[in-house]
């Protein structure tokens, strides 16, 4: 069993530890939830375990469908073993239905399906509040290798197909989600970070009930109840 070494980094929702293997890290999912760049925060017992379990499950499904990720295995309630990656400071968002930040930016109404899935890039930078960028910015600023840009877009769309179908079967609409990418130890580019209701919008297909972090962002109901419902339907 891999054991925790030095703490490498602590973020708002996770802690990253080294292990005895320089190519492997442990992600510890914390019981905290934050929104609006950390302006709103709360500790919710059991949230870390739910996100670790949901993320592990989704990474396993993606891996089984040939998507490269940093996932190795779930090693405890709150911990996941992953390949150490050189993370690109880019967030890749795929949107199927209008919601969230795009509403104000483009003057849209919530809940409209896009003619085709929309891929957006954001520069991961808290001080700048993660501004929207385009592929050319990534290349010109060297935020990721040039060959990684089309690959991130194709992978994000593939993930959208796989997860969209998976959730649809469970009566959940995959509205949008965010992925991060990095260079894995074997040199390939893969999905890193987490894939959980913290980083996705999931609506009940029948009732429209929001089952994701928007419950916390906008005080729509008990967060954990939503996450438990997502896990229940996936298992
Ligand atoms: P947005 O509508 O706020 O731009 O969010 C798009 C998707 O990205 C949504 O599913 C939530 C997710 N997301 C994150 O994972 N981290 C973030 O910091 C933000 C702002 C959004
Ligand atoms: N994850 C970000 C934060 O913790 C923003 C968000 O998801 O709304 O502040």
Short mmCIF file of C-alpha atoms and ligand atoms in Angstrom, two decimals:
data_model
loop_
_atom_site.label_atom_id
_atom_site.label_comp_id
_atom_site.label_asym_id
_atom_site.label_seq_id
_atom_site.Cartn_x
_atom_site.Cartn_y
_atom_site.Cartn_z
CA UNK A 1 0.00 0.00 0.00
CA UNK A 2 1.54 3.35 -1.01
CA UNK A 3 2.18 5.63 1.93
CA UNK A 4 1.98 9.41 2.19
CA UNK A 5 5.27 11.28 1.95
CA UNK A 6 5.78 15.05 1.94
CA UNK A 7 2.85 17.35 1.38
CA UNK A 8 3.42 18.89 -2.05
CA UNK A 9 0.47 21.22 -2.30
CA UNK A 10 -2.77 22.03 -0.54
CA UNK A 11 -5.67 23.42 -2.54
CA UNK A 12 -9.22 24.35 -1.62
CA UNK A 13 -10.62 20.85 -1.94
CA UNK A 14 -7.58 18.54 -2.10
CA UNK A 15 -4.12 17.90 -0.65
CA UNK A 16 -1.39 16.37 -2.81
CA UNK A 17 1.23 14.14 -1.19
CA UNK A 18 4.37 12.58 -2.58
CA UNK A 19 4.87 8.82 -2.21
CA UNK A 20 8.00 6.65 -2.09
CA UNK A 21 7.66 6.35 -5.89
CA UNK A 22 8.69 9.66 -7.52
CA UNK A 23 6.23 9.06 -10.36
CA UNK A 24 3.19 8.59 -8.13
CA UNK A 25 1.22 10.97 -5.92
CA UNK A 26 -1.62 10.63 -3.44
CA UNK A 27 -4.63 12.94 -3.81
CA UNK A 28 -6.45 13.47 -0.53
CA UNK A 29 -10.01 14.74 -0.99
CA UNK A 30 -10.90 17.15 1.82
CA UNK A 31 -14.27 17.60 3.50
CA UNK A 32 -14.40 21.21 2.36
CA UNK A 33 -16.40 22.88 -0.34
CA UNK A 34 -15.66 26.33 -1.69
CA UNK A 35 -17.05 28.57 -4.40
CA UNK A 36 -16.45 31.99 -5.97
CA UNK A 37 -12.63 31.76 -5.60
CA UNK A 38 -12.91 30.65 -2.01
CA UNK A 39 -15.19 33.52 -0.93
CA UNK A 40 -17.79 31.02 0.22
CA UNK A 41 -16.51 27.98 2.15
CA UNK A 42 -17.86 25.21 4.33
CA UNK A 43 -16.76 21.95 5.89
CA UNK A 44 -19.07 19.03 5.14
CA UNK A 45 -18.31 15.69 6.74
CA UNK A 46 -18.21 12.95 4.12
CA UNK A 47 -17.85 15.24 1.10
CA UNK A 48 -14.23 14.21 0.41
CA UNK A 49 -15.10 10.55 0.39
CA UNK A 50 -18.04 11.09 -1.96
CA UNK A 51 -15.93 13.05 -4.43
CA UNK A 52 -13.10 10.52 -4.26
CA UNK A 53 -15.51 7.65 -4.89
CA UNK A 54 -17.34 9.37 -7.76
CA UNK A 55 -14.07 10.57 -9.34
CA UNK A 56 -12.50 7.11 -9.08
CA UNK A 57 -15.53 5.51 -10.68
CA UNK A 58 -15.58 7.99 -13.56
CA UNK A 59 -11.81 7.71 -14.13
CA UNK A 60 -12.14 3.90 -14.24
CA UNK A 61 -14.89 4.15 -16.84
CA UNK A 62 -12.89 6.62 -18.95
CA UNK A 63 -9.74 4.47 -18.74
CA UNK A 64 -11.74 1.40 -19.79
CA UNK A 65 -12.88 3.36 -22.85
CA UNK A 66 -9.31 4.29 -23.82
CA UNK A 67 -9.09 7.82 -22.38
CA UNK A 68 -5.66 8.55 -20.90
CA UNK A 69 -5.85 9.84 -17.32
CA UNK A 70 -3.60 10.15 -14.27
CA UNK A 71 -5.75 7.69 -12.31
CA UNK A 72 -4.09 4.57 -10.85
CA UNK A 73 -6.42 3.43 -8.06
CA UNK A 74 -8.58 4.42 -5.11
CA UNK A 75 -6.56 3.55 -2.00
CA UNK A 76 -8.86 4.68 0.85
CA UNK A 77 -12.10 6.54 1.51
CA UNK A 78 -10.50 9.92 0.88
CA UNK A 79 -7.43 9.02 -1.16
CA UNK A 80 -6.61 8.23 -4.76
CA UNK A 81 -3.23 7.16 -6.16
CA UNK A 82 -2.34 8.99 -9.38
CA UNK A 83 0.55 9.41 -11.79
CA UNK A 84 2.56 12.54 -11.15
CA UNK A 85 1.81 14.97 -13.97
CA UNK A 86 3.10 18.30 -15.12
CA UNK A 87 -0.20 20.15 -15.01
CA UNK A 88 -1.07 22.73 -17.65
CA UNK A 89 -2.63 25.92 -16.17
CA UNK A 90 -5.68 25.50 -18.37
CA UNK A 91 -9.26 24.50 -17.61
CA UNK A 92 -11.17 22.90 -20.45
CA UNK A 93 -14.93 23.28 -20.14
CA UNK A 94 -17.46 21.40 -22.28
CA UNK A 95 -21.03 22.72 -22.32
CA UNK A 96 -24.07 20.89 -23.69
CA UNK A 97 -26.73 23.14 -22.18
CA UNK A 98 -26.41 26.79 -21.19
CA UNK A 99 -25.73 27.42 -17.49
CA UNK A 100 -23.25 29.18 -15.24
CA UNK A 101 -20.75 31.79 -16.37
CA UNK A 102 -21.74 31.75 -20.04
CA UNK A 103 -25.22 33.12 -19.25
CA UNK A 104 -24.04 36.61 -18.31
CA UNK A 105 -21.08 36.60 -20.69
CA UNK A 106 -23.21 35.98 -23.78
CA UNK A 107 -26.65 37.01 -22.52
CA UNK A 108 -28.17 33.53 -22.68
CA UNK A 109 -31.10 31.97 -20.86
CA UNK A 110 -30.40 28.95 -18.67
CA UNK A 111 -31.27 25.51 -19.99
CA UNK A 112 -30.92 25.97 -23.77
CA UNK A 113 -29.19 23.10 -25.58
CA UNK A 114 -26.31 24.25 -27.81
CA UNK A 115 -26.40 23.27 -31.50
CA UNK A 116 -23.26 21.26 -30.75
CA UNK A 117 -21.15 20.72 -27.62
CA UNK A 118 -19.15 23.85 -26.90
CA UNK A 119 -15.51 23.62 -25.79
CA UNK A 120 -14.03 26.59 -23.93
CA UNK A 121 -10.57 27.16 -22.47
CA UNK A 122 -9.86 29.15 -19.30
CA UNK A 123 -6.49 30.28 -17.97
CA UNK A 124 -6.16 28.75 -14.50
CA UNK A 125 -5.12 31.73 -12.45
CA UNK A 126 -6.94 32.64 -9.22
CA UNK A 127 -5.68 36.24 -9.15
CA UNK A 128 -7.11 36.84 -12.61
CA UNK A 129 -10.25 34.80 -11.78
CA UNK A 130 -9.60 32.19 -14.49
CA UNK A 131 -10.23 34.30 -17.61
CA UNK A 132 -11.64 32.81 -20.81
CA UNK A 133 -8.90 32.30 -23.42
CA UNK A 134 -8.74 30.65 -26.83
CA UNK A 135 -6.48 27.99 -28.29
CA UNK A 136 -4.17 30.66 -29.72
CA UNK A 137 -3.50 32.06 -26.24
CA UNK A 138 -2.47 28.61 -25.02
CA UNK A 139 -0.01 28.33 -27.90
CA UNK A 140 1.31 31.92 -27.82
CA UNK A 141 1.80 31.93 -24.05
CA UNK A 142 3.12 28.37 -24.01
CA UNK A 143 0.55 27.28 -21.40
CA UNK A 144 0.62 23.79 -22.90
CA UNK A 145 2.59 22.15 -25.73
CA UNK A 146 1.19 23.07 -29.17
CA UNK A 147 0.24 19.45 -29.98
CA UNK A 148 -1.72 19.24 -26.72
CA UNK A 149 -4.29 21.86 -27.76
CA UNK A 150 -6.22 19.80 -30.36
CA UNK A 151 -5.72 16.73 -28.20
CA UNK A 152 -7.33 18.43 -25.17
CA UNK A 153 -10.29 19.47 -27.29
CA UNK A 154 -10.79 16.02 -28.85
CA UNK A 155 -10.39 14.29 -25.49
CA UNK A 156 -12.83 16.64 -23.80
CA UNK A 157 -15.44 15.92 -26.50
CA UNK A 158 -14.83 12.18 -26.19
CA UNK A 159 -15.24 12.41 -22.41
CA UNK A 160 -18.46 14.33 -23.02
CA UNK A 161 -19.80 11.49 -25.21
CA UNK A 162 -18.87 8.79 -22.70
CA UNK A 163 -20.09 10.57 -19.58
CA UNK A 164 -23.12 12.13 -21.28
CA UNK A 165 -24.33 8.66 -22.28
CA UNK A 166 -23.50 7.17 -18.87
CA UNK A 167 -25.42 9.84 -16.95
CA UNK A 168 -28.33 9.83 -19.42
CA UNK A 169 -28.89 6.13 -18.68
CA UNK A 170 -29.23 7.07 -15.01
CA UNK A 171 -31.70 9.87 -15.67
CA UNK A 172 -29.15 12.64 -15.31
CA UNK A 173 -28.43 15.42 -17.80
CA UNK A 174 -24.72 16.28 -18.12
CA UNK A 175 -25.05 20.05 -18.53
CA UNK A 176 -21.35 20.94 -18.48
CA UNK A 177 -18.05 19.97 -16.88
CA UNK A 178 -14.44 21.05 -16.47
CA UNK A 179 -11.32 18.99 -17.18
CA UNK A 180 -7.67 19.64 -16.52
CA UNK A 181 -4.79 18.09 -18.41
CA UNK A 182 -1.11 17.44 -17.87
CA UNK A 183 1.91 15.56 -19.13
CA UNK A 184 2.13 12.10 -17.54
CA UNK A 185 5.41 10.35 -16.65
CA UNK A 186 5.39 8.39 -19.96
CA UNK A 187 5.30 11.70 -21.87
CA UNK A 188 1.69 11.41 -22.97
CA UNK A 189 -0.98 14.02 -22.28
CA UNK A 190 -3.83 12.89 -20.03
CA UNK A 191 -6.74 14.06 -17.88
CA UNK A 192 -5.67 15.03 -14.35
CA UNK A 193 -7.32 16.49 -11.22
CA UNK A 194 -10.83 15.23 -10.40
CA UNK A 195 -14.11 14.60 -12.18
CA UNK A 196 -16.83 15.02 -9.60
CA UNK A 197 -20.02 16.98 -8.94
CA UNK A 198 -17.67 19.80 -7.87
CA UNK A 199 -16.54 20.13 -11.47
CA UNK A 200 -19.73 19.23 -13.35
CA UNK A 201 -23.32 20.39 -13.63
CA UNK A 202 -25.74 17.47 -13.33
CA UNK A 203 -29.49 17.93 -13.51
CA UNK A 204 -32.15 15.31 -12.93
CA UNK A 205 -33.49 14.66 -16.45
CA UNK A 206 -37.10 14.49 -15.29
CA UNK A 207 -37.40 17.16 -12.61
CA UNK A 208 -34.47 19.42 -13.51
CA UNK A 209 -33.25 19.23 -9.90
CA UNK A 210 -29.61 20.30 -9.62
CA UNK A 211 -27.45 17.56 -8.09
CA UNK A 212 -24.06 19.31 -8.26
CA UNK A 213 -22.06 22.07 -6.54
CA UNK A 214 -24.58 24.72 -7.65
CA UNK A 215 -26.61 23.49 -4.63
CA UNK A 216 -23.88 25.02 -2.47
CA UNK A 217 -23.07 28.00 -4.70
CA UNK A 218 -26.68 29.19 -4.78
CA UNK A 219 -28.11 27.61 -1.58
CA UNK A 220 -30.37 25.26 -3.52
CA UNK A 221 -30.37 22.44 -0.97
CA UNK A 222 -28.19 19.99 0.90
CA UNK A 223 -25.00 19.43 -1.10
CA UNK A 224 -24.26 15.93 0.14
CA UNK A 225 -27.78 14.76 -0.62
CA UNK A 226 -27.20 15.68 -4.27
CA UNK A 227 -23.77 14.00 -4.41
CA UNK A 228 -25.15 10.85 -2.71
CA UNK A 229 -27.91 10.69 -5.30
CA UNK A 230 -25.34 10.93 -8.12
CA UNK A 231 -23.25 8.13 -6.58
CA UNK A 232 -26.34 5.97 -5.97
CA UNK A 233 -27.36 6.19 -9.61
CA UNK A 234 -23.83 5.48 -10.84
CA UNK A 235 -23.31 2.42 -8.65
P1 LIG B 1 -18.81 28.04 -15.27
O1 LIG B 1 -20.15 28.02 -15.88
O2 LIG B 1 -18.78 28.68 -13.90
O3 LIG B 1 -17.75 28.60 -16.18
O4 LIG B 1 -18.41 26.52 -15.02
C1 LIG B 1 -18.35 25.58 -16.05
C2 LIG B 1 -18.10 24.18 -15.47
O5 LIG B 1 -16.82 24.13 -14.85
C3 LIG B 1 -19.09 23.78 -14.39
O6 LIG B 1 -19.43 22.41 -14.59
C4 LIG B 1 -18.36 23.94 -13.10
C5 LIG B 1 -16.92 23.76 -13.49
N1 LIG B 1 -16.01 24.62 -12.73
C6 LIG B 1 -14.97 24.05 -12.01
O7 LIG B 1 -14.81 22.83 -11.99
N2 LIG B 1 -14.12 24.88 -11.33
C7 LIG B 1 -14.25 26.23 -11.32
O8 LIG B 1 -13.45 26.92 -10.68
C8 LIG B 1 -15.33 26.80 -12.06
C9 LIG B 1 -15.54 28.29 -12.09
C10 LIG B 1 -16.17 25.95 -12.75
N1 LIG B 2 -13.77 26.10 -7.35
C1 LIG B 2 -13.78 27.53 -7.24
C2 LIG B 2 -13.63 27.95 -5.78
O1 LIG B 2 -13.42 27.15 -4.92
C3 LIG B 2 -14.92 28.22 -7.92
C4 LIG B 2 -16.23 27.49 -8.11
O2 LIG B 2 -16.24 26.30 -8.33
O3 LIG B 2 -17.29 28.15 -8.09
O4 LIG B 2 -13.67 29.10 -5.44
#
